[in-house]
Coordinates of C-alpha atoms in Angstrom, one line a residue:
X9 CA 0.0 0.0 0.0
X10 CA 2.8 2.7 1.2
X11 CA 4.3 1.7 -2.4
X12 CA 1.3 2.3 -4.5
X13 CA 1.6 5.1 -2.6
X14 CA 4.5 6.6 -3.3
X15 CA 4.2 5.6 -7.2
X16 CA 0.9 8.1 -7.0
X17 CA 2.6 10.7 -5.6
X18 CA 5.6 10.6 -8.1
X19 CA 3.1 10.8 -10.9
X20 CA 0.7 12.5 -9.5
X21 CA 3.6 15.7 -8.9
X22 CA 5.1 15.0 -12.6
X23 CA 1.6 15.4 -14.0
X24 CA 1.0 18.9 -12.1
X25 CA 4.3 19.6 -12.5
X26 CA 4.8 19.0 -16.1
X27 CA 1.3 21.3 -16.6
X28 CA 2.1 24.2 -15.1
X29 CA 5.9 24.3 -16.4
X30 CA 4.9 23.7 -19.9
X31 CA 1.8 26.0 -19.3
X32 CA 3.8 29.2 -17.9
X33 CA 6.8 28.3 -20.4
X34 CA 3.6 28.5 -23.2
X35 CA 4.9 25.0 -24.8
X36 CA 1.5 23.5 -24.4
X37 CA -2.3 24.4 -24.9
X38 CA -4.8 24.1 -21.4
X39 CA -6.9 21.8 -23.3
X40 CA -3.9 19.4 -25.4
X41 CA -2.1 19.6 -21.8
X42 CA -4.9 18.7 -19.1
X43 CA -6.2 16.4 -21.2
X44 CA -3.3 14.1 -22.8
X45 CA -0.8 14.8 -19.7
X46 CA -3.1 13.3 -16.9
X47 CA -4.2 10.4 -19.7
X48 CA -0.4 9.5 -20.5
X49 CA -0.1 9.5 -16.4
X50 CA -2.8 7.2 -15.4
X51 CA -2.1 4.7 -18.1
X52 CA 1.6 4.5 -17.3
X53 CA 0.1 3.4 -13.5
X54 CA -1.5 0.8 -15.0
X55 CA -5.4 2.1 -15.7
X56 CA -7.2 1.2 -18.6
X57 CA -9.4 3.6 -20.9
X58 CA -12.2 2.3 -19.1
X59 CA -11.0 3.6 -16.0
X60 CA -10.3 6.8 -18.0
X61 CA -13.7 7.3 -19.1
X62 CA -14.6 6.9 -15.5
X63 CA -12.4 9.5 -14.0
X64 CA -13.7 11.7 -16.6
X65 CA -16.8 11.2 -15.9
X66 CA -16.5 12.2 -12.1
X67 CA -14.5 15.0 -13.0
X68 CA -17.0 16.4 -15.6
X69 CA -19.3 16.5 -12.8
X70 CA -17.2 18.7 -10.7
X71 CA -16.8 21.0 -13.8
X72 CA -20.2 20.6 -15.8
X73 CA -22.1 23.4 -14.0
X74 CA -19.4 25.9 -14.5
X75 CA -19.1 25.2 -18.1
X76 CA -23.1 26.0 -18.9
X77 CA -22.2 29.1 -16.5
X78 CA -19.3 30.2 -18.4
X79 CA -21.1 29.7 -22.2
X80 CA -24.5 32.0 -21.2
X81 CA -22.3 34.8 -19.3
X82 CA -20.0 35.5 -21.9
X83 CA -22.7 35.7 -24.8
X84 CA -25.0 37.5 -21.9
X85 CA -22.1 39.9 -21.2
X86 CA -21.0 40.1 -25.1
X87 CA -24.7 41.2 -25.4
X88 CA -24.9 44.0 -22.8
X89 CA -20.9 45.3 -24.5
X90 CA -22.9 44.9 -27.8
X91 CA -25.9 47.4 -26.1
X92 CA -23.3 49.9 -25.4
X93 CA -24.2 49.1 -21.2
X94 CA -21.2 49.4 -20.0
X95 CA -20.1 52.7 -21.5
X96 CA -21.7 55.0 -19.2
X97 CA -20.1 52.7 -16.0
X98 CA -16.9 52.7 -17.4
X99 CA -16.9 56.2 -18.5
X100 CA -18.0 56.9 -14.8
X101 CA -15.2 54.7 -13.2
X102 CA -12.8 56.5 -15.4
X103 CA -14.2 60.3 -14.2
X104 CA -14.3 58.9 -10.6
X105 CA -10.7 57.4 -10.8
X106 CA -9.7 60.7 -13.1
X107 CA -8.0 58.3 -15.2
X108 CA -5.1 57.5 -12.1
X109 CA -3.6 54.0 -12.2
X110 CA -3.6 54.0 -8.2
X111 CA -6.9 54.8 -7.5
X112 CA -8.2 52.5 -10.1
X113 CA -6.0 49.2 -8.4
X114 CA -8.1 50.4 -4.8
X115 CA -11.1 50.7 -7.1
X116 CA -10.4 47.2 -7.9
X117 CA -9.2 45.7 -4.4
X118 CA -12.6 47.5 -2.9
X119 CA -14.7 45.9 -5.5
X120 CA -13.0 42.6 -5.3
X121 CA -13.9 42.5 -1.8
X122 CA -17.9 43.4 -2.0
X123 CA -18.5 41.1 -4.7
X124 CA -16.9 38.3 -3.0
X125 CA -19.7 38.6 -0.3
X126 CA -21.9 35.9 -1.3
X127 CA -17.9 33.7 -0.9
X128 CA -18.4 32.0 -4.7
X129 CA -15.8 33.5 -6.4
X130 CA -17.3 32.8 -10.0
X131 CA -19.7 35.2 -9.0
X132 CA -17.3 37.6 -7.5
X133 CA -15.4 37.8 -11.4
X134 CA -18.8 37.8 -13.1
X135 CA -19.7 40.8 -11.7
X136 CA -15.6 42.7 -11.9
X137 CA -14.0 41.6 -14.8
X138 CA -16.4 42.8 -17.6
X139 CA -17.2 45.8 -15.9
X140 CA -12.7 46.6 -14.8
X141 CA -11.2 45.4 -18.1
X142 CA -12.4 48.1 -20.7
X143 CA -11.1 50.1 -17.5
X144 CA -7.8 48.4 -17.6
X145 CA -7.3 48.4 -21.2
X146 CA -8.1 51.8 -22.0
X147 CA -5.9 53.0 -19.3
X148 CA -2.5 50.7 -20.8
X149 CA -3.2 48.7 -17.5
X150 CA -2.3 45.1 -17.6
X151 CA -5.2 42.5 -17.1
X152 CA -2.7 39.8 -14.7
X153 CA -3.1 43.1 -12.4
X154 CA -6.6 43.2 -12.4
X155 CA -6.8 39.3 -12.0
X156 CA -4.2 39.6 -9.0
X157 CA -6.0 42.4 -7.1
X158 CA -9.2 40.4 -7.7
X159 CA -7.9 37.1 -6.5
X160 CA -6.3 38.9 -3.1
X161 CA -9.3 40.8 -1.9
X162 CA -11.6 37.5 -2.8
X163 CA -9.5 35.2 -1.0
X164 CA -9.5 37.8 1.9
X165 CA -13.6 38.0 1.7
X166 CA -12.9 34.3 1.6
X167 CA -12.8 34.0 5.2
X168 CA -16.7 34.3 6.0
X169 CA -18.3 31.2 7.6
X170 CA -20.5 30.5 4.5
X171 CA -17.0 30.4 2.2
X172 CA -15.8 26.9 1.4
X173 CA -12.5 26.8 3.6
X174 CA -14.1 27.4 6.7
X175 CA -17.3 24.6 6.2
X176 CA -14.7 22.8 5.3
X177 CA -12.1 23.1 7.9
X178 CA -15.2 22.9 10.9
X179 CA -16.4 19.6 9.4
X180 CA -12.9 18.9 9.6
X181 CA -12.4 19.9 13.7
X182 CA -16.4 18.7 14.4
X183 CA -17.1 22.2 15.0
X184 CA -21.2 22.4 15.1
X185 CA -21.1 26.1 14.5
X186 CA -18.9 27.6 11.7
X187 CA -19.2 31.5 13.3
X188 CA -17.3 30.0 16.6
X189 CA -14.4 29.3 14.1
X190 CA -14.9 32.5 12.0
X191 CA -14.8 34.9 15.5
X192 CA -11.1 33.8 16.2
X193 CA -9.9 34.7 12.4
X194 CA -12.2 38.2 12.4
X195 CA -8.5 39.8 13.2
X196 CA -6.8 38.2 10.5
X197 CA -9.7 39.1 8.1
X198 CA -9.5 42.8 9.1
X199 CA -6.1 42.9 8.9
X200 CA -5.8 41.3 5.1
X201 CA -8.3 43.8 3.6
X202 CA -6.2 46.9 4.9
X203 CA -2.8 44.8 3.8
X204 CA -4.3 44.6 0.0
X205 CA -5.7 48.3 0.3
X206 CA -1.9 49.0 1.1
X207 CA -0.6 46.3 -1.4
X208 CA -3.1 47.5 -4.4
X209 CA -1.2 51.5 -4.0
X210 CA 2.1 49.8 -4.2
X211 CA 0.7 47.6 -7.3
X212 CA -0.6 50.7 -8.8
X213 CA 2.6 53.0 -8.0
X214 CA 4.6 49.5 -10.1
X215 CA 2.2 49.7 -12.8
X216 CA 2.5 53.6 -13.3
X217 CA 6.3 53.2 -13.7
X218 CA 5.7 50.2 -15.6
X219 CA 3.3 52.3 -18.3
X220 CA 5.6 55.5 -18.2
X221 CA 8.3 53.4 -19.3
X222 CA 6.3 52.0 -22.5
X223 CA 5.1 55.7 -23.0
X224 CA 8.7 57.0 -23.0
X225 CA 9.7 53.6 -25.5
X226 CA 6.8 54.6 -28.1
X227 CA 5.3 50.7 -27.2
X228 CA 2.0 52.5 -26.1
X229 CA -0.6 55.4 -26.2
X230 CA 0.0 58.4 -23.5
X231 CA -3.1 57.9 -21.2
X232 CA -1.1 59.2 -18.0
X233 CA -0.3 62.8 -19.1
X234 CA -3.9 63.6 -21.0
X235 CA -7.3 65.2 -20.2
X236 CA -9.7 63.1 -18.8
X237 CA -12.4 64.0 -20.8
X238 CA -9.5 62.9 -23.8
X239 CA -9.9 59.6 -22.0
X240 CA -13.0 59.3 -22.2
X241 CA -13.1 60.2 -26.0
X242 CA -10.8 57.5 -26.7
X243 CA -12.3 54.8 -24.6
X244 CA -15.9 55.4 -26.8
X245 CA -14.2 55.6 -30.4
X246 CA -12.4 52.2 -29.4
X247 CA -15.8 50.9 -28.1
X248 CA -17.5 52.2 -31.6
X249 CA -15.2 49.7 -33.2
X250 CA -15.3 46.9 -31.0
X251 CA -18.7 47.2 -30.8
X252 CA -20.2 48.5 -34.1
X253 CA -23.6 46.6 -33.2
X254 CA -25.9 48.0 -30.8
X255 CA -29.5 46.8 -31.8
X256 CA -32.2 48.3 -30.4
X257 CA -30.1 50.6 -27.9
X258 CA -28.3 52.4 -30.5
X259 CA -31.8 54.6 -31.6
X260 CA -33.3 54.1 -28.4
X261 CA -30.9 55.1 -25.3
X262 CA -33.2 54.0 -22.3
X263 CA -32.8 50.5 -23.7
X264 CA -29.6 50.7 -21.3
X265 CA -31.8 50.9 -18.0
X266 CA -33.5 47.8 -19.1
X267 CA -30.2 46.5 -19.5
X268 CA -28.9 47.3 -16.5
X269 CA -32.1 46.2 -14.7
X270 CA -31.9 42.9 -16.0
X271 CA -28.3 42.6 -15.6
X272 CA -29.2 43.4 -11.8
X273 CA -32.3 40.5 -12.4
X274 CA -30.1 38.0 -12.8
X275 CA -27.3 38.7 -10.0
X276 CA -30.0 39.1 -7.3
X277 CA -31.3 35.8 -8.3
X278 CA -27.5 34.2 -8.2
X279 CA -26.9 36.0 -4.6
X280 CA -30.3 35.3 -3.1
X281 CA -29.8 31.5 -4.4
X282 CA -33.4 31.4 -5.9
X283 CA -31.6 30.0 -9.1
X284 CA -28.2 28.7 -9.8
X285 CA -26.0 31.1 -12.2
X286 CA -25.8 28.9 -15.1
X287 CA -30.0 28.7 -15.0
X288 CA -30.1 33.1 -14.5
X289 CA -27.6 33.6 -17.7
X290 CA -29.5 30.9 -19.7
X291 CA -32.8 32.6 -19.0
X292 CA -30.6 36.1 -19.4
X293 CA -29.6 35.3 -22.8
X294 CA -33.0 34.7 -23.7
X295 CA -34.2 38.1 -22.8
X296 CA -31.5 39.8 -23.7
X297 CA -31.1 38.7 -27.2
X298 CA -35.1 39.2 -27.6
X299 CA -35.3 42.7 -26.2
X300 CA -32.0 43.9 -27.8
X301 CA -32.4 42.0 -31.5
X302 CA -35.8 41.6 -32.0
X303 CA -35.0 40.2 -35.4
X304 CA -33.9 36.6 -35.9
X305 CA -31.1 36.9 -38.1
X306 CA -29.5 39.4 -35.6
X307 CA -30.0 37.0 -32.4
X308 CA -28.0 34.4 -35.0
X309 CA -25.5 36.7 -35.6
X310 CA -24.8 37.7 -32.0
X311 CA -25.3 34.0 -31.0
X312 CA -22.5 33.2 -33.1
X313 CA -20.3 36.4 -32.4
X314 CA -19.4 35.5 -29.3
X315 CA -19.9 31.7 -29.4
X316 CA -16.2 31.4 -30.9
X317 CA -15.0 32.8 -27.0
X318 CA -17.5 30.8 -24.9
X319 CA -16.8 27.6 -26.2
X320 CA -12.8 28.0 -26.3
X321 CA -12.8 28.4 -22.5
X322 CA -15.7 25.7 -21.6
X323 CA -13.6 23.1 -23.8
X324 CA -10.4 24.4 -21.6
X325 CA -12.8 23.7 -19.0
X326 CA -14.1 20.1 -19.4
X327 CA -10.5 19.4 -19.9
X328 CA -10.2 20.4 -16.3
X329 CA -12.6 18.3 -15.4
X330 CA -10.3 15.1 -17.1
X331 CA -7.8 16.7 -15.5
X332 CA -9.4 17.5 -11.9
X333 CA -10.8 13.2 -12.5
X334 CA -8.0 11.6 -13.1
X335 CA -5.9 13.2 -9.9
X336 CA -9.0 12.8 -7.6
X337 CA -10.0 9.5 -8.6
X338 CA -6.8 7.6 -8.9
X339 CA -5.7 8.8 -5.7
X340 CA -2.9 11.0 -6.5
X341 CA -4.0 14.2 -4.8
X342 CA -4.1 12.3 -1.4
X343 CA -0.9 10.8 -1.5
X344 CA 1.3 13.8 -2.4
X345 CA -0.8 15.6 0.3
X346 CA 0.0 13.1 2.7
X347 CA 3.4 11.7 1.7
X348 CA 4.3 15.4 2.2
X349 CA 3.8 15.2 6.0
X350 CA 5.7 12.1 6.1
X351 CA 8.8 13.6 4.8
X352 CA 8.9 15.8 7.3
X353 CA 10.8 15.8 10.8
X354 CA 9.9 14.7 14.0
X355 CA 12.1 17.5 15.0
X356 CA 9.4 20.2 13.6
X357 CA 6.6 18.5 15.2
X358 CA 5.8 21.4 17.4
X359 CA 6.2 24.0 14.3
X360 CA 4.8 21.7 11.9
X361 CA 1.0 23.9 11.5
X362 CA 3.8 26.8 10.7
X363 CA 5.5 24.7 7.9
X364 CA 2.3 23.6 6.6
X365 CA 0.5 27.4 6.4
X366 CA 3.7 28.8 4.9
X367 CA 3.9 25.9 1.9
X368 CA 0.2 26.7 2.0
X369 CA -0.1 28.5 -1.6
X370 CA 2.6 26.1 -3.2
X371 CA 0.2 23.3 -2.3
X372 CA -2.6 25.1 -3.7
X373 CA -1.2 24.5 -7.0
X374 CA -0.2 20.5 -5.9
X375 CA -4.0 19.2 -4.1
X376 CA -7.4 20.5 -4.8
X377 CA -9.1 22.8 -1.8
X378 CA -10.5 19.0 -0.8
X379 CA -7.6 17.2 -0.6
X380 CA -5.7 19.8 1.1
X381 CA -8.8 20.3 4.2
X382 CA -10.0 16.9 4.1
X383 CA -6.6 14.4 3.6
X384 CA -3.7 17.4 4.9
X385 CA -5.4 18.9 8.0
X386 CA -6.3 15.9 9.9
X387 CA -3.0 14.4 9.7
X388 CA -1.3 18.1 10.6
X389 CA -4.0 18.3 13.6
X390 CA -3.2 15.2 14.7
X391 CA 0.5 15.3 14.7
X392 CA 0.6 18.6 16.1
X393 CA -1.5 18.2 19.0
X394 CA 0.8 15.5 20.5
X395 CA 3.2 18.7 21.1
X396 CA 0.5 20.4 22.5
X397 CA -0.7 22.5 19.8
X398 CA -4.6 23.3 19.7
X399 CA -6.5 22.2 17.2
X400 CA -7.7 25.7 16.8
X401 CA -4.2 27.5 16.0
X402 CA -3.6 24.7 13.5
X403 CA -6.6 25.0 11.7
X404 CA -5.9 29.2 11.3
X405 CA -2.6 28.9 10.3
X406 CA -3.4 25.9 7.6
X407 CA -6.7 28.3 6.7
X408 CA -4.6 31.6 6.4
X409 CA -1.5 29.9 4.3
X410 CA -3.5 28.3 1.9
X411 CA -6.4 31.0 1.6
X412 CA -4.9 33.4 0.3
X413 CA -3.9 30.7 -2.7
X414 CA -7.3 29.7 -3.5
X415 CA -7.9 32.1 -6.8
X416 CA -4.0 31.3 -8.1
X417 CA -4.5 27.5 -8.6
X418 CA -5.6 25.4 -11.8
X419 CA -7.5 23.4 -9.5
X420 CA -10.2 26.0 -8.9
X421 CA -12.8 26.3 -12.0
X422 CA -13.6 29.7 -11.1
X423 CA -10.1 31.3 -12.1
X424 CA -10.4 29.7 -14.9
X425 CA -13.5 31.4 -15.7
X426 CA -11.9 34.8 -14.8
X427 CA -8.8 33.9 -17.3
X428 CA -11.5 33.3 -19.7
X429 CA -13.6 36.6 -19.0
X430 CA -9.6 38.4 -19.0
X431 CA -8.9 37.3 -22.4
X432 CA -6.0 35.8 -20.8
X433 CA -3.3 32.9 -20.1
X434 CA -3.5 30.8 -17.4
X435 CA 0.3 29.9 -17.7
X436 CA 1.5 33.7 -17.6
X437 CA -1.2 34.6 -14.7
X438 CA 0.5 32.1 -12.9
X439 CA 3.7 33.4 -13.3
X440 CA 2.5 36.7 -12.8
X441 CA 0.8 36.2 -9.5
X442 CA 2.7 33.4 -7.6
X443 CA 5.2 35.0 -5.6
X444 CA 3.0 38.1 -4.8
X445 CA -0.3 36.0 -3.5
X446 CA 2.6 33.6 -2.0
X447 CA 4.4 36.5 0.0
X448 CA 1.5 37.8 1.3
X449 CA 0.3 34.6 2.7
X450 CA 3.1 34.6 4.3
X451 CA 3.3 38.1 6.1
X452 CA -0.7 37.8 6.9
X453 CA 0.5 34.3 8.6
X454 CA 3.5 35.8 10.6
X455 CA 0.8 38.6 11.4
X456 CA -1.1 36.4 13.2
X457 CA 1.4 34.8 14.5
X458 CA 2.5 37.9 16.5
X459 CA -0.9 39.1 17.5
X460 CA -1.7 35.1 19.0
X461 CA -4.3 34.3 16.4
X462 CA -2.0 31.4 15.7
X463 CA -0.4 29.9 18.8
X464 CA 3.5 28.1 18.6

């Protein structure tokens, strides 16, 4: 058993391993390397396409929902850019931020944090991303910012009792109420959303320099050292081309509060749970494309408009879900989760909830959020307690070293419905974001460290 074991951890890291390397070095496709990579893996331990097939299954079913999600909001969101609905927003964020790269990265931190409320982040990037990245690109800003900010201040709102870290980690403990748990990490919580306020004006200070400097080299536009209202010109003629079709809302402007009202339909019904998202878009589509195109051959054409977009990212999707099958089914998630405690020291025993939090984001991108609550935290609990560590400070420090993580893994389907809604690469978020999301894990963890939130 301890040597199937091992064998299913070797694979299981070459398979991650060999993903993300080839996905940040850009050798290799999401969908060609999710799909064959894991495939290749579980044959070499000896599984049969049957078994294949089965794994797939099961990790379709993890995935499926997202997928019908992710197809209806991006034709429902390419039909409200098509109505010309979010002009006047982003023309408003773009007077309210006066065009300034700082005040738009707290802009986006704040924003982050409110719509991660409801703690589903697929809803949290639903609502940011189409409304920020016309922002973003209009300003020279680049989108891995945006993601970054987004995926900080989520992982912060992350926290709540109703988020999945928490449920998880009381099921975990036997802790009958979740808000018991929460109380202890209210510090911690208070403290991250004032460290990524403070992180997103050093961000934005970085990206200003970053922009100047491609100013200075001719490689972009000025949009630093303009009028505002010059801004704001250029953002609509770029929208006019983007978006030369505006239906019904291009002779009749009021269209846009019907919009906007249905656009606010359909995330009250998401956030009050009286439907699930993919059911709100599916119906949104419907009414959006009937109210906006009232002719046939225009629904067709804005069906297939932004079809080509929706369908690229729910294919790099399902191949998640092969992906997300075969490492949950065979086994291979467990063992590296658990073969990782073994290799470490009795010596560290009494530290060992420290060594766990810090490698908490690295082993985001190694185990799903399941195998890293469920198969890591008992063992850690367990072990650490017989040096006398509570159960309480180890589930913190595992919590606050690996939530922070949550939005920078390829295990989590909704960052890779935000990469989607980006227009960007999984592989260069990655190596975008890693170190930042990592190093802040790790202050926020030596933070509660000194304030006795996590004991030693």
């Amino acid at each position: 058993m301890q040597q199937d074991s091992i064998w299913l951890t070797i694979v299981g890291l070459i398979i991650i391993i060999s993903i993300v390397g080839l996905l940040i070095a850009k050798r290799i496709s999401p969908v060609v390397g999710m799909i064959l990579i894991p495939s290749i893996g579980a044959l070499v331990l000896g599984y049969s396409i049957g078994d294949l097939v089965e794994f797939f299954n099961s990790g379709l079913d993890q995935v499926i929902n997202v997928v019908i999600m992710f197809i209806f909001a991006i034709i429902f969101f390419g039909i409200m850019s098509d109505s010309g609905l979010f002009k006047p927003l982003v023309k408003k964020l773009i007077l309210l931020t006066r065009g300034n790269v700082i005040v738009v990265c707290i802009v986006t931190a704040l924003i982050g944090t409110f719509a991660q409320l409801d703690g589903a982040g697929a809803t949290t990037f639903l609502l940011s991303i189409p409304a920020l990245l016309p922002l973003y690109k209009t300003l020279n800003m680049n989108r891995y910012l945006l993601l970054l900010l987004l995926a900080l201040s989520a992982a912060i709102m992350n926290m709540v009792p109703w988020g999945g870290p928490m449920a998880r980690t009381a099921s975990v403990l036997g802790v009958k109420n979740v808000n018991e748990l929460w109380y202890g990490i209210i510090p911690i919580q208070i403290t991250g959303f004032i460290l990524v306020l403070l992180f997103a004006v050093f961000l934005g200070f970085r990206e200003k320099l970053r922009i100047n400097q491609a100013i200075n080299k001719g490689e972009v536009a000025d949009t630093q050292h303009l009028d505002i209202n010059k801004i704001v010109e250029n953002y609509e003629r770029d929208q006019d081309i983007k978006f030369p079709v505006r239906g019904v809302a291009i002779n009749n402007p009021w269209m846009n509060w019907i919009n906007a009202l249905l656009t606010i339909a359909i995330i009250v019904v998401m956030l009050a749970n009286i439907a699930p998202p993919e059911f709100a878009f599916m119906i949104g589509v419907a009414i959006a494309l009937v109210i906006n195109f009232p002719n046939v051959d225009e629904q067709m054409s804005r069906l297939k408009a932004h079809a080509p977009n929706a369908l690229m990212m729910a294919a790099v999707i399902i191949a998640a879900g092969m992906f997300l099958g075969v490492l949950n089914e065979t086994g291979m998630l467990e063992a590296i989760a658990v073969n990782f405690i073994h290799i470490i020291p009795n010596a560290v025993g009494p530290y060992l909830h420290i060594i766990v939090g810090i490698f908490g984001v690295p082993l985001d991108l190694l185990t799903s959020t399941d195998a890293y609550y469920f198969a890591v935290l008992p063992i850690v609990e367990q072990t650490a307690s017989q040096f006398g560590v509570p159960a309480i400070s180890t589930a913190y420090s595992m919590v606050i070293g690996n939530i922070i993580g949550t939005f920078v893994s390829p295990f989590s389907p909704a960052l890779w419905l935000a990469i989607g809604l980006a227009e960007a690469n999984m592989g260069t978020y990655i190596k975008y974001a890693f170190f930042w999301i990592w190093g802040f894990a790790i202050i926020l963890l030596i933070i509660a460290i000194l304030i006795g939130v996590v004991t030693v």
